[in-house]
Coordinates of C-alpha atoms in Angstrom, one line a residue:
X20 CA -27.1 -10.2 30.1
X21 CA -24.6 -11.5 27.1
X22 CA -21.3 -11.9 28.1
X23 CA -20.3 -9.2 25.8
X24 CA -23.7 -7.0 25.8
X25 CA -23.5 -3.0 24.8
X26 CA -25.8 -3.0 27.8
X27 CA -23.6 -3.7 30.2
X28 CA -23.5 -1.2 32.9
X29 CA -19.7 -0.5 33.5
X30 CA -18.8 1.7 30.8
X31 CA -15.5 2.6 29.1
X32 CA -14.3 6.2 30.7
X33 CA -14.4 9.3 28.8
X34 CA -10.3 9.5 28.0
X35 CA -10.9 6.2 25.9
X36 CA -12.0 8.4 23.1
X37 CA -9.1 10.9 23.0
X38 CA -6.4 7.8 24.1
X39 CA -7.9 6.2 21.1
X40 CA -7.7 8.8 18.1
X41 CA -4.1 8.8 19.5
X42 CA -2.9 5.9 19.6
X43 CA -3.8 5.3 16.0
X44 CA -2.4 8.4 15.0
X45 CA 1.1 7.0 16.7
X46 CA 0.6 3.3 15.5
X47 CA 0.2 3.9 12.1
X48 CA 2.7 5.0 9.5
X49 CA 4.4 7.3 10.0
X50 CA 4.9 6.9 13.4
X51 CA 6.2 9.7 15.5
X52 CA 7.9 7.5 17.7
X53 CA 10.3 4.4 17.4
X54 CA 8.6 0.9 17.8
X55 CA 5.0 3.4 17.8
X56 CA 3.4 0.4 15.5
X57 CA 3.3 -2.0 18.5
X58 CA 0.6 0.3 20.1
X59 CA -1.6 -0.6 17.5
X60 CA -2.4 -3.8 19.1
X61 CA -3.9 -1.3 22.4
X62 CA -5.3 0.5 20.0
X63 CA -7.3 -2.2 18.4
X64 CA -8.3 -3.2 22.3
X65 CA -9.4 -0.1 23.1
X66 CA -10.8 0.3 19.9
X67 CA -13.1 -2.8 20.8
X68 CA -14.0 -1.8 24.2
X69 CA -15.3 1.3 22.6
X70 CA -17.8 -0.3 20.3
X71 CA -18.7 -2.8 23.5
X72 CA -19.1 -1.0 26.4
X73 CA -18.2 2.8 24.9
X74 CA -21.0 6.0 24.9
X75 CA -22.2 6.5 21.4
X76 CA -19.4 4.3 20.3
X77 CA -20.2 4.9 16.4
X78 CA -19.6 8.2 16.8
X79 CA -17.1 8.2 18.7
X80 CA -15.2 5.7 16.8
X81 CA -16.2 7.9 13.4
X82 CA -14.3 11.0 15.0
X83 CA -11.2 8.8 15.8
X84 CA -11.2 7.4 11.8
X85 CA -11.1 11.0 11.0
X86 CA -8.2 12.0 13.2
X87 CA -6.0 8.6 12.6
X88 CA -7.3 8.9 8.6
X89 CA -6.3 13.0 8.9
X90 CA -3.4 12.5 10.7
X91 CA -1.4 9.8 8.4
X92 CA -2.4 11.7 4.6
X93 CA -1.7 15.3 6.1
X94 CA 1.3 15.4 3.0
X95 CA -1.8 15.1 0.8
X96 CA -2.6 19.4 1.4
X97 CA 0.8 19.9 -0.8
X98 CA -1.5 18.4 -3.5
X99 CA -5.0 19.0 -2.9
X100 CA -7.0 20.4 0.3
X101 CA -10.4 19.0 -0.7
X102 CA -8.8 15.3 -1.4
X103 CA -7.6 15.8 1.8
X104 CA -10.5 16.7 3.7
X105 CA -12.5 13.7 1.7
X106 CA -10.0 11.6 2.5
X107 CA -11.0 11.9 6.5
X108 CA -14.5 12.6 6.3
X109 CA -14.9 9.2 4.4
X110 CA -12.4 6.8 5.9
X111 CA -13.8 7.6 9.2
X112 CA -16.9 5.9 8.1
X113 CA -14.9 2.8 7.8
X114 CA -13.7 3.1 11.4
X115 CA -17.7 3.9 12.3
X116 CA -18.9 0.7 9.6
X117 CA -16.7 -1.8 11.5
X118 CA -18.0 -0.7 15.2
X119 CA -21.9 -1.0 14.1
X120 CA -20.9 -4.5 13.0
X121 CA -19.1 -5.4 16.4
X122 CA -22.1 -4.1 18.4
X123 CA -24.4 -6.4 16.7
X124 CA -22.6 -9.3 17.4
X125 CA -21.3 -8.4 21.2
X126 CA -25.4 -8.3 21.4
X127 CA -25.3 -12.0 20.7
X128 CA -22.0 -13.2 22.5
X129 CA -20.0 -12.6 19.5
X130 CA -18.5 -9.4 20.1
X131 CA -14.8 -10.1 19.6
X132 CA -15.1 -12.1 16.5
X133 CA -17.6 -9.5 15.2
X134 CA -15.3 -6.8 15.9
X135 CA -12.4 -8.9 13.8
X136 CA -14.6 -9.5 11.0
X137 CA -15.6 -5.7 10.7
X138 CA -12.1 -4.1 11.5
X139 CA -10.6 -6.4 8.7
X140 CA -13.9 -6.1 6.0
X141 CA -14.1 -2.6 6.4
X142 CA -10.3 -2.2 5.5
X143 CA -10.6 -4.4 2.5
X144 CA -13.5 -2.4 1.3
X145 CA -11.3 0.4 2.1
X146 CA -8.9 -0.7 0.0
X147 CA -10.6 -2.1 -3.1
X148 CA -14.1 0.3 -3.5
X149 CA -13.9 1.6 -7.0
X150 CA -13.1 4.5 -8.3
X151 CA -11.7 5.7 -4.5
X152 CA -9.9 2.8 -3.6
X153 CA -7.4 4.0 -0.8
X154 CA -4.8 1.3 1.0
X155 CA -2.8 3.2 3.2
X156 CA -3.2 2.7 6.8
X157 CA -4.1 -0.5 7.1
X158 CA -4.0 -1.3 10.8
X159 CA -1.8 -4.9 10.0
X160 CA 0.9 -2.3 8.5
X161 CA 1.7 -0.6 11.7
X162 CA 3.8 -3.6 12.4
X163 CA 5.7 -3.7 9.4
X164 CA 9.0 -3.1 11.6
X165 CA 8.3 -6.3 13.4
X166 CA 7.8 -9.0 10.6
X167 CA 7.6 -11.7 12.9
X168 CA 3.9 -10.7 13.7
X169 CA 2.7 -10.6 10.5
X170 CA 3.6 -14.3 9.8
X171 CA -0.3 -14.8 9.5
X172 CA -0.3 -12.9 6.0
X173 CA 1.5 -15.7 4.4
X174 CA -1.7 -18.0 4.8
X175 CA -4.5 -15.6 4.7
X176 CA -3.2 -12.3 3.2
X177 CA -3.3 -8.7 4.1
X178 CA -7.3 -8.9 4.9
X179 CA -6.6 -11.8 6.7
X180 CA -3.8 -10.3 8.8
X181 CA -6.2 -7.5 10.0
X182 CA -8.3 -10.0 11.0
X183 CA -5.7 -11.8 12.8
X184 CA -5.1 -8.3 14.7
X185 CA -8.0 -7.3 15.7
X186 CA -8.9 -10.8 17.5
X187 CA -5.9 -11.0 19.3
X188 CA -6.5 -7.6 20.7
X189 CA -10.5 -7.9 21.4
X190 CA -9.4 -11.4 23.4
X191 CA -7.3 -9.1 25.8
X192 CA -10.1 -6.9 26.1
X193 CA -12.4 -10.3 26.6
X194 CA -9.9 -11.8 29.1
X195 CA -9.3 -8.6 31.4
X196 CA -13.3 -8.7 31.6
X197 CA -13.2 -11.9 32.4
X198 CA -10.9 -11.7 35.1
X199 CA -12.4 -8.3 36.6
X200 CA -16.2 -9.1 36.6
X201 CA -16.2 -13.0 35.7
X202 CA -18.2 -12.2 32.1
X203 CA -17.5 -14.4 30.0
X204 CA -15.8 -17.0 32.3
X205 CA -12.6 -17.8 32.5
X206 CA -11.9 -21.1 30.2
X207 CA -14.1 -19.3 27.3
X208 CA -11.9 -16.0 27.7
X209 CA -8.6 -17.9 27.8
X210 CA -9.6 -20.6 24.8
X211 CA -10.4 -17.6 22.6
X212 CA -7.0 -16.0 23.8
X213 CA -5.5 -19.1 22.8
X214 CA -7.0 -19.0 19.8
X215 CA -6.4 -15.7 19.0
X216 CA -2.7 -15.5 20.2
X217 CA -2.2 -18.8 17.4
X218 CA -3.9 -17.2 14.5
X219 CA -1.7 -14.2 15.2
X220 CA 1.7 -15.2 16.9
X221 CA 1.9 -18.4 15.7
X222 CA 2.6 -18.2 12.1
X223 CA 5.4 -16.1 12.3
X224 CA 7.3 -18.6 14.3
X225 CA 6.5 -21.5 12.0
X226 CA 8.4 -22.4 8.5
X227 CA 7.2 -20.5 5.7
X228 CA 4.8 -22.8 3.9
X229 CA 5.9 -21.1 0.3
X230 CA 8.5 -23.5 -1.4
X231 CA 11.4 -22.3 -3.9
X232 CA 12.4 -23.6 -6.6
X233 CA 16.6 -23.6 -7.6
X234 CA 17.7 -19.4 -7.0
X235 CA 19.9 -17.4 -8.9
X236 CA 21.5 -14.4 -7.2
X237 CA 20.4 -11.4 -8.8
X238 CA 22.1 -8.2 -8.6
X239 CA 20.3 -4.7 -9.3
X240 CA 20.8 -1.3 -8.3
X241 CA 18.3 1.3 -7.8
X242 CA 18.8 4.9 -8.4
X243 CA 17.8 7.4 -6.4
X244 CA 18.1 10.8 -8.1
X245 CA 16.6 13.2 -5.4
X246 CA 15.1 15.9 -5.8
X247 CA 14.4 19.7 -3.5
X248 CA 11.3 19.3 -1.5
X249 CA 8.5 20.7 -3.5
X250 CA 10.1 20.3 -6.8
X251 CA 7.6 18.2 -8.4
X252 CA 4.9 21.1 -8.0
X253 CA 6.9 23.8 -9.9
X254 CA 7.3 24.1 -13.6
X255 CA 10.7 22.7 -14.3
X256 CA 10.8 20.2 -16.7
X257 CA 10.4 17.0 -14.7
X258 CA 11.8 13.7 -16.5
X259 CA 15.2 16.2 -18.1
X260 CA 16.2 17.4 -14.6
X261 CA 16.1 13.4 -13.1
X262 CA 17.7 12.3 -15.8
X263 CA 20.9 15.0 -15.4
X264 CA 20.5 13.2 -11.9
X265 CA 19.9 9.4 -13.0
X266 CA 22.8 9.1 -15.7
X267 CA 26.0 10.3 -14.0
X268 CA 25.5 7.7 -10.8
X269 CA 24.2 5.2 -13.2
X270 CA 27.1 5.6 -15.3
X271 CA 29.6 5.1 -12.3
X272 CA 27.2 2.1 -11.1
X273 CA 27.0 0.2 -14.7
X274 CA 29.0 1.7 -17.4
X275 CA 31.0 -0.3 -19.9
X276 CA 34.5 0.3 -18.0
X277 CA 32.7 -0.7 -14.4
X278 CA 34.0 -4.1 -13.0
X279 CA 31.2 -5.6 -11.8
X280 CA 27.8 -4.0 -13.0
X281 CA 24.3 -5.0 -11.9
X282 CA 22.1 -7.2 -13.7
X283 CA 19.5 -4.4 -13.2
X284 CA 19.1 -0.6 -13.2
X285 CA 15.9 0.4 -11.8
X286 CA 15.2 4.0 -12.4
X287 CA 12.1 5.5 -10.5
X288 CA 8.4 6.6 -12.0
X289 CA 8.7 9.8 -14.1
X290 CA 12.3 9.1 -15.6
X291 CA 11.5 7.4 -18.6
X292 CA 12.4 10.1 -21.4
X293 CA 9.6 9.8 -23.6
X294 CA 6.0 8.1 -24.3
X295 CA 5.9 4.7 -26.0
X296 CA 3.2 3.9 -28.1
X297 CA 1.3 0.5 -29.0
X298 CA 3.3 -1.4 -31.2
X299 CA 6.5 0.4 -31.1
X300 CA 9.6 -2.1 -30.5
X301 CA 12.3 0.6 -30.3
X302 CA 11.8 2.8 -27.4
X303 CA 14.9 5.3 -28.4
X304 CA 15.6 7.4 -31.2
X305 CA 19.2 6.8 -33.0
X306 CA 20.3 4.7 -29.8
X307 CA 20.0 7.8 -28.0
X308 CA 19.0 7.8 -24.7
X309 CA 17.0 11.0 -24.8
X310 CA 18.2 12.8 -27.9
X311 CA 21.5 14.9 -29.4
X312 CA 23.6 15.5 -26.7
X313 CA 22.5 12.9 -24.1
X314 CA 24.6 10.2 -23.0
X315 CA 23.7 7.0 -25.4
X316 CA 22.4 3.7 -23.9
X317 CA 25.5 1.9 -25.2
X318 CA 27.6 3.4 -22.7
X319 CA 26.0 0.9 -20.2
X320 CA 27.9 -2.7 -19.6
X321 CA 25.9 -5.3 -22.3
X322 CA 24.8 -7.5 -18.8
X323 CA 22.7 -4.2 -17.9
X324 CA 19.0 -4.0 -18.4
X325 CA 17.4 -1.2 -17.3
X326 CA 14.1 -0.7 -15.7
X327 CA 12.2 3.0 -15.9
X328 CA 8.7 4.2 -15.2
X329 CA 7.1 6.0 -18.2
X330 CA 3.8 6.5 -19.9
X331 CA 2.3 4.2 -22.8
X332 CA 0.3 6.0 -25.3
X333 CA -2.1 4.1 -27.5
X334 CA -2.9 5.8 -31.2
X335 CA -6.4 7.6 -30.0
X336 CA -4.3 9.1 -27.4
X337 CA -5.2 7.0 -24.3
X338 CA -2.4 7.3 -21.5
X339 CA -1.3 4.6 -19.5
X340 CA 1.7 4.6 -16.7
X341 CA 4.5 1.6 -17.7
X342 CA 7.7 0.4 -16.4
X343 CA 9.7 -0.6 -19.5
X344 CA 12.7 -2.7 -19.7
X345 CA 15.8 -1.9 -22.3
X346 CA 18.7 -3.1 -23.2
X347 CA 22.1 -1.8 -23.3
X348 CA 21.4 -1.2 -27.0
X349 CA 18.1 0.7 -26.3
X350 CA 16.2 -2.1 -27.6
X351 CA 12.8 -2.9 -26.0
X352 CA 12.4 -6.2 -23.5
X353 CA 8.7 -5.7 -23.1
X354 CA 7.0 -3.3 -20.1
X355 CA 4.1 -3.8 -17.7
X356 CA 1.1 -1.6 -17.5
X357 CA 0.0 0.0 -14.2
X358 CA -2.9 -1.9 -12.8
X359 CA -4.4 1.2 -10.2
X360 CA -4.0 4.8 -11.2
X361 CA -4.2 6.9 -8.2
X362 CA -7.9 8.7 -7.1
X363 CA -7.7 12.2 -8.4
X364 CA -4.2 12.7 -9.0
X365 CA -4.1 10.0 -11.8
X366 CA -7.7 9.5 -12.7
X367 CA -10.7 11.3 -11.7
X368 CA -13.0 9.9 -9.5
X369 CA -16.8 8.7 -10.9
X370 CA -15.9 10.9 -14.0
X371 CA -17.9 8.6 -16.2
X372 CA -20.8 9.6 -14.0
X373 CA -20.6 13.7 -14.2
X374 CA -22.1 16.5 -16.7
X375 CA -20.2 16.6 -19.5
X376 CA -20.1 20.1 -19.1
X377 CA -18.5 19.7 -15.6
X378 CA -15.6 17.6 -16.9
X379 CA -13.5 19.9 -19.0
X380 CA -13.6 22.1 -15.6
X381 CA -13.0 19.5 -13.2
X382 CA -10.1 18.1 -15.4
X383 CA -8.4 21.2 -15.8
X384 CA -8.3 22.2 -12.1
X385 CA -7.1 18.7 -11.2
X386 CA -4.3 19.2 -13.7
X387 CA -3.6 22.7 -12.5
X388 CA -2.5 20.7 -9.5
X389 CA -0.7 17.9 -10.3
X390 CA 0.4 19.4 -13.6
X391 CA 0.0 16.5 -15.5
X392 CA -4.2 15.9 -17.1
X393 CA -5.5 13.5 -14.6
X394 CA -6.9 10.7 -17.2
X395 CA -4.4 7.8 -16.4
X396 CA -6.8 4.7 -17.6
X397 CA -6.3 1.1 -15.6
X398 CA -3.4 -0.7 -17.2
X399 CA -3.8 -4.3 -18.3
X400 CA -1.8 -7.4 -17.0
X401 CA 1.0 -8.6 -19.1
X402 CA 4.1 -11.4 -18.9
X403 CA 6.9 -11.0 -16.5
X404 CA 9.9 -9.8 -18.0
X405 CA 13.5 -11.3 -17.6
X406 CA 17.2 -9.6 -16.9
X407 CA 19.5 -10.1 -19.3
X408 CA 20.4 -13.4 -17.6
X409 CA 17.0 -15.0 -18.2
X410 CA 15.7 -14.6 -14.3
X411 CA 11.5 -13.5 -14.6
X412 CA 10.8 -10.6 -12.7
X413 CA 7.5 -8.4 -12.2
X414 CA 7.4 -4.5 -12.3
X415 CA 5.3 -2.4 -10.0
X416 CA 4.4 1.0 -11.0
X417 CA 4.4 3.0 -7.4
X418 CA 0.8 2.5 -6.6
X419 CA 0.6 -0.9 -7.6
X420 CA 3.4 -2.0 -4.9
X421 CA -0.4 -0.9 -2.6
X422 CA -2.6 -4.0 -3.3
X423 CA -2.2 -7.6 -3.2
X424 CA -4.3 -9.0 -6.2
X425 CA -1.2 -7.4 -8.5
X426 CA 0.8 -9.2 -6.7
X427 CA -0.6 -12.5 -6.4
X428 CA -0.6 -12.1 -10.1
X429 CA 3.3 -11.8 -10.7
X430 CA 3.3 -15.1 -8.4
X431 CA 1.3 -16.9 -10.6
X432 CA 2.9 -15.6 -13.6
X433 CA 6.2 -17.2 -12.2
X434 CA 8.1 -13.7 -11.0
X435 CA 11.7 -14.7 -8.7
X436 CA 11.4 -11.3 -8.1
X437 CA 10.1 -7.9 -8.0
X438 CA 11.1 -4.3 -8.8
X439 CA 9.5 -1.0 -7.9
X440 CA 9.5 2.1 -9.8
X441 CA 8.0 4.8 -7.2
X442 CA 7.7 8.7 -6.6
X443 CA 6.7 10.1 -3.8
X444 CA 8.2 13.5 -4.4
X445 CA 4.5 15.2 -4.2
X446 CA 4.4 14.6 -0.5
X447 CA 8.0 16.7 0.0
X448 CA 9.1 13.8 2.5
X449 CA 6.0 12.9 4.0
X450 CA 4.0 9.9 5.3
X451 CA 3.5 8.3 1.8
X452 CA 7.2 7.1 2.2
X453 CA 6.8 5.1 5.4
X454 CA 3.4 3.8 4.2
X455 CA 4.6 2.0 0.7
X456 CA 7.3 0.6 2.9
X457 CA 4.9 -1.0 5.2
X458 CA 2.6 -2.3 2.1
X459 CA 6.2 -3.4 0.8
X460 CA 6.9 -5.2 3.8
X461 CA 3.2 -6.8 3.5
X462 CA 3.7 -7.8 -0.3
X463 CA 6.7 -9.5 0.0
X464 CA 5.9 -11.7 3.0
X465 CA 2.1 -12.5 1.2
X466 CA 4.5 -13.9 -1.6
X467 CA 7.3 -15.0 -0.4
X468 CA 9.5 -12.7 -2.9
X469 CA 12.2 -10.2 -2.5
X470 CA 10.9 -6.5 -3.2
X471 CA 13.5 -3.9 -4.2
X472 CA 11.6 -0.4 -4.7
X473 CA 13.6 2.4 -6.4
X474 CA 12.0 6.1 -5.6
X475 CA 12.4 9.7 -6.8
X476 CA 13.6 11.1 -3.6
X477 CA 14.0 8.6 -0.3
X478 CA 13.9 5.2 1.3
X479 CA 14.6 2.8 -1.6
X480 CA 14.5 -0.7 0.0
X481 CA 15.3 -4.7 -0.4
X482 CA 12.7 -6.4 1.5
X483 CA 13.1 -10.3 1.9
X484 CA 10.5 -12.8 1.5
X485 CA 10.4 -13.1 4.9
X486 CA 9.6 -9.5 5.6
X487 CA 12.9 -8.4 6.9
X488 CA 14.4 -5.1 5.4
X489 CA 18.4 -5.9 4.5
X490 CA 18.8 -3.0 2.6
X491 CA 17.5 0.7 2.7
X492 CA 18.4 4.2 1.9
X493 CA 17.2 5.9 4.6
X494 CA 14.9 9.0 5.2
X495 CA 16.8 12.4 3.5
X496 CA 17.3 15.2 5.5
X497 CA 15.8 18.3 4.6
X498 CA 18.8 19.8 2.8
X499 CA 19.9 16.5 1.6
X500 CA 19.3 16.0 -2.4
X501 CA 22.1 14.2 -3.6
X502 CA 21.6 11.7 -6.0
X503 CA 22.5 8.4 -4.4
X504 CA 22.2 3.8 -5.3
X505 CA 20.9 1.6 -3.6
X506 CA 23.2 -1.5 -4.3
X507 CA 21.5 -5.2 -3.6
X508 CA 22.6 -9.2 -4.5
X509 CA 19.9 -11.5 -3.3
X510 CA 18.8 -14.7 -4.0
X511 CA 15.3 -15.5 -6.8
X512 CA 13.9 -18.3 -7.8
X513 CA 10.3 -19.0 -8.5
X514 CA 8.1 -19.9 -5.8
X515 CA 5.2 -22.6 -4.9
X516 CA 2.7 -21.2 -3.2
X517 CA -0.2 -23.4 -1.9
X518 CA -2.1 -20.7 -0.1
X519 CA -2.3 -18.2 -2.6
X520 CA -6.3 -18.6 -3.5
X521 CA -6.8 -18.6 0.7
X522 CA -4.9 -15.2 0.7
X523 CA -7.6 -14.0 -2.1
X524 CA -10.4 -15.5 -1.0
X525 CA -9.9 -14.4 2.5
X526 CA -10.5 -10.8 1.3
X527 CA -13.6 -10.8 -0.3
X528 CA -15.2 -13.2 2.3
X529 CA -14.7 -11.0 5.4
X530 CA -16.0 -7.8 3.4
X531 CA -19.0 -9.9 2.5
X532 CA -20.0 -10.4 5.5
X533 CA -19.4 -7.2 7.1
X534 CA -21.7 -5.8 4.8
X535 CA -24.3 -8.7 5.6
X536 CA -24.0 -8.2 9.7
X537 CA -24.3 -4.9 9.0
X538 CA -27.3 -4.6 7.1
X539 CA -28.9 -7.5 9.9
X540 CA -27.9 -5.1 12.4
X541 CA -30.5 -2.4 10.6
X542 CA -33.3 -4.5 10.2
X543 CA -32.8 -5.6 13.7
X544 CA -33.2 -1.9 14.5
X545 CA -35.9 -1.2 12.8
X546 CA -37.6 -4.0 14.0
X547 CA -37.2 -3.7 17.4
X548 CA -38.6 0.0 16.9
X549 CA -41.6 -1.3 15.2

């Protein structure tokens, strides 16, 4: 019998199923509980002794994706039920995907790498599938409080740090069997431990390999305008009512008479007072920020640049989300374009694919709920723009901030820095929050920038290149809708990073041959029927 056979005759108990589909639902963000994303690494061993040595473990596994996938978008119902239900149905296929590809290889010793491969492949897949590409819950992310574990991203990425994960925990799994029943034996248990335990300990304790050139500190503050829980689902006029919000606490942050203003004001996504269009230099009317009677853009300090989320719109009418930089005149420093609109609230899945006749429906029930038309096209990439000082940042439009090819891009393109512009108001305070954070955390670590995200209604943060959060505003209370700033100086330079290809190669690679195992494990089947 393999040392890590299906067939092997002790089987996990019965509670391993429930203890599972709970211990994801605690691990992952949001946790329920403080210092809840350490049990991700038991969840990921219990996970594997499902798939190993569990009844029906696809199944049962499948059930557990649902609840963990269910339990961490539940703010999705203030938006749409049937996105929500999809959302569970589907990702726990993922969760089912990955144990198929475990089983498979435990059949042939390889249980625990198997088990890696598919946990980390499927999540990637998860994550980059088009048309329904969905990031959140990432199991690497439930440790996003505890930066020193994810050390491993900064050589082999997100995908990579999944991968990391899931090893370390089957090698417990491996090593307790070991001990209890002798199966493997003990040196092969404890050298893949000690494998294991260095490809996901290990890296967080050693320098950063990510070199800087000279820094400059950089001052910004982001503003937080907050807004009523539910707000964004109602029919007030949207960008007008943050911007009564935005421009009094901006004023007070970087007026002209203010002492010491920031280099940047980073206002969140849906502030930006009007569309620009392609080719337009001038983003304002008359110097006016919004029109007669609003507060002009002179009345910031000239060292202010400001940073807004808007909408581009192209001559035929195309829409595309944008954060645009101005100066303290209103002139236009450039914008960037927003790489991934978001499945069904931004851009309708497979629409290209539907009857005609189905679209105009679809569209306008879609926009009935998000009240905004749901045809966001993919943005393109563009340069980094600079503060008034000269220093090259990047700018993430809120859903961007979820996926790491963006951000290997501002690398490259030589970013010191980079700036989110982010609303999560639809979710009225819920998971969404907790979740950017993590990918936040993720980002800034894989590139060895600071992150500063500014956010429509809670917990703004500075995240330093090594993954710690200095700065945060933290989570509102429920009466709590006071506009408020998050104030940061940190240090930026452009980096050198020599592992940035591994980081995107690692991705690709381990969904590759998830897919691959999997599809051996079917013929295998089938021949073994035949």
């Amino acid at each position: 019998m393999s040392p890590e056979s299906t067939e092997a005759v002790e089987r996990t108990p019965r509670i391993a199923f429930p203890a599972l589909a709970v211990l994801l639902a605690v691990a992952l963000p949001p946790s329920p509980v403080p210092g809840g994303g350490l049990l991700i690494v038991p969840a990921c061993a219990l996970w594997f002794a499902i798939a190993t040595n569990g009844r029906r473990p696809c199944l049962q596994t499948y059930l557990c994706g649902v609840v963990a996938m269910s339990w961490m978008s539940w703010s999705l119902r203030h938006l749409t039920w049937p996105g929500y239900i999809a959302i569970g149905v589907l990702g726990g296929l993922y969760f089912a995907l990955a144990t198929a590809v475990c089983r498979f290889a435990a059949k042939r010793g390889l249980g625990a790498l198997g088990f890696a491969i598919g946990v980390a492949g499927t999540q990637w897949l998860r994550a980059h599938l088009p048309e329904i590409w969905y990031p959140h819950g990432q199991t690497i992310h439930a440790l996003y409080e505890t930066p020193v574990l994810l050390g491993s991203l900064r050589y082999i990425g997100e995908a990579g740090g999944n991968f990391a994960l899931a090893l370390f925990a089957a090698s417990l799994v491996v090593t307790w069997r070991s001990w209890r029943r002798a199966e493997p034996g003990r040196s092969r248990a404890l050298a893949l431990l000690g494998l294991a335990t260095a490809l996901f300990v290990l890296p967080g304790l050693l320098p950063s390999p990510i070199g800087r050139a000279a820094t400059q500190p950089v001052d910004v503050a982001a503003i937080e305008p907050g807004l009523p829980a539910g707000f964004m689902a109602s029919n007030a006029p949207t960008t007008q009512v943050l911007l009564d919000r935005l421009i009094p606490l901006s004023l007070e942050v970087a007026g002209r008479d203010v002492a010491d203003p920031p280099d940047l004001l980073v206002w969140p996504e849906s502030s930006f007072p009007r569309p620009i269009f392609s080719g337009t230099r001038n983003v304002f009317v008359d110097g006016g920020l919004v029109g007669p009677g609003q507060r002009p853009v002179q009345a910031f300090a000239d060292s202010v640049r400001l940073l807004a989320g808007g909408e581009l719109r192209t001559d035929e009418g195309r829409r595309r989300g944008v954060t645009v930089l101005v100066g303290p005149g209103g002139e236009y420093h450039g914008h960037q374009q927003k790489i991934h609109p978001v499945p069904g609230g931004e851009r309708i899945p497979f629409v290209a694919l539907l009857p005609e006749e189905w679209v105009d429906s679809i569209v306008r029930m879609f926009t009935g709920l998000v009240r905004t038309a749901p045809n966001l096209e993919a943005g393109e990439p563009r340069e980094v723009l600079r503060t008034a000082s000269g220093v090259p940042f990047s700018a993430f439009l809120c859903f961007d901030n979820a996926f790491d090819d963006v951000s290997r891009r501002a690398v490259r393109d030589g970013a010191a820095f980079c700036a989110v512009a982010s609303n999560e108001a639809w979710y009225r305070q819920g998971g969404e929050l907790q979740q950017m954070i993590a990918m936040t955390v993720c980002r800034a670590i894989e590139t060895g920038l600071p992150w500063i995200r500014s956010t429509v209604d809670g917990l703004g943060v500075l995240v330093e290149p090594n993954g710690e959060i200095r700065a945060e505003l933290g989570q509102r209370g429920a009466q709590d809708h006071d506009p408020r700033v998050l104030r940061a100086t940190f240090d930026a330079g452009a980096v050198h990073h020599p592992t940035l290809s591994l980081q995107a190669f690692s991705g690709p690679l381990l969904a590759v041959v998830t897919v691959l195992v999997w599809l051996l494990g079917i013929l295998a089947r089938r021949k073994a029927r035949s």
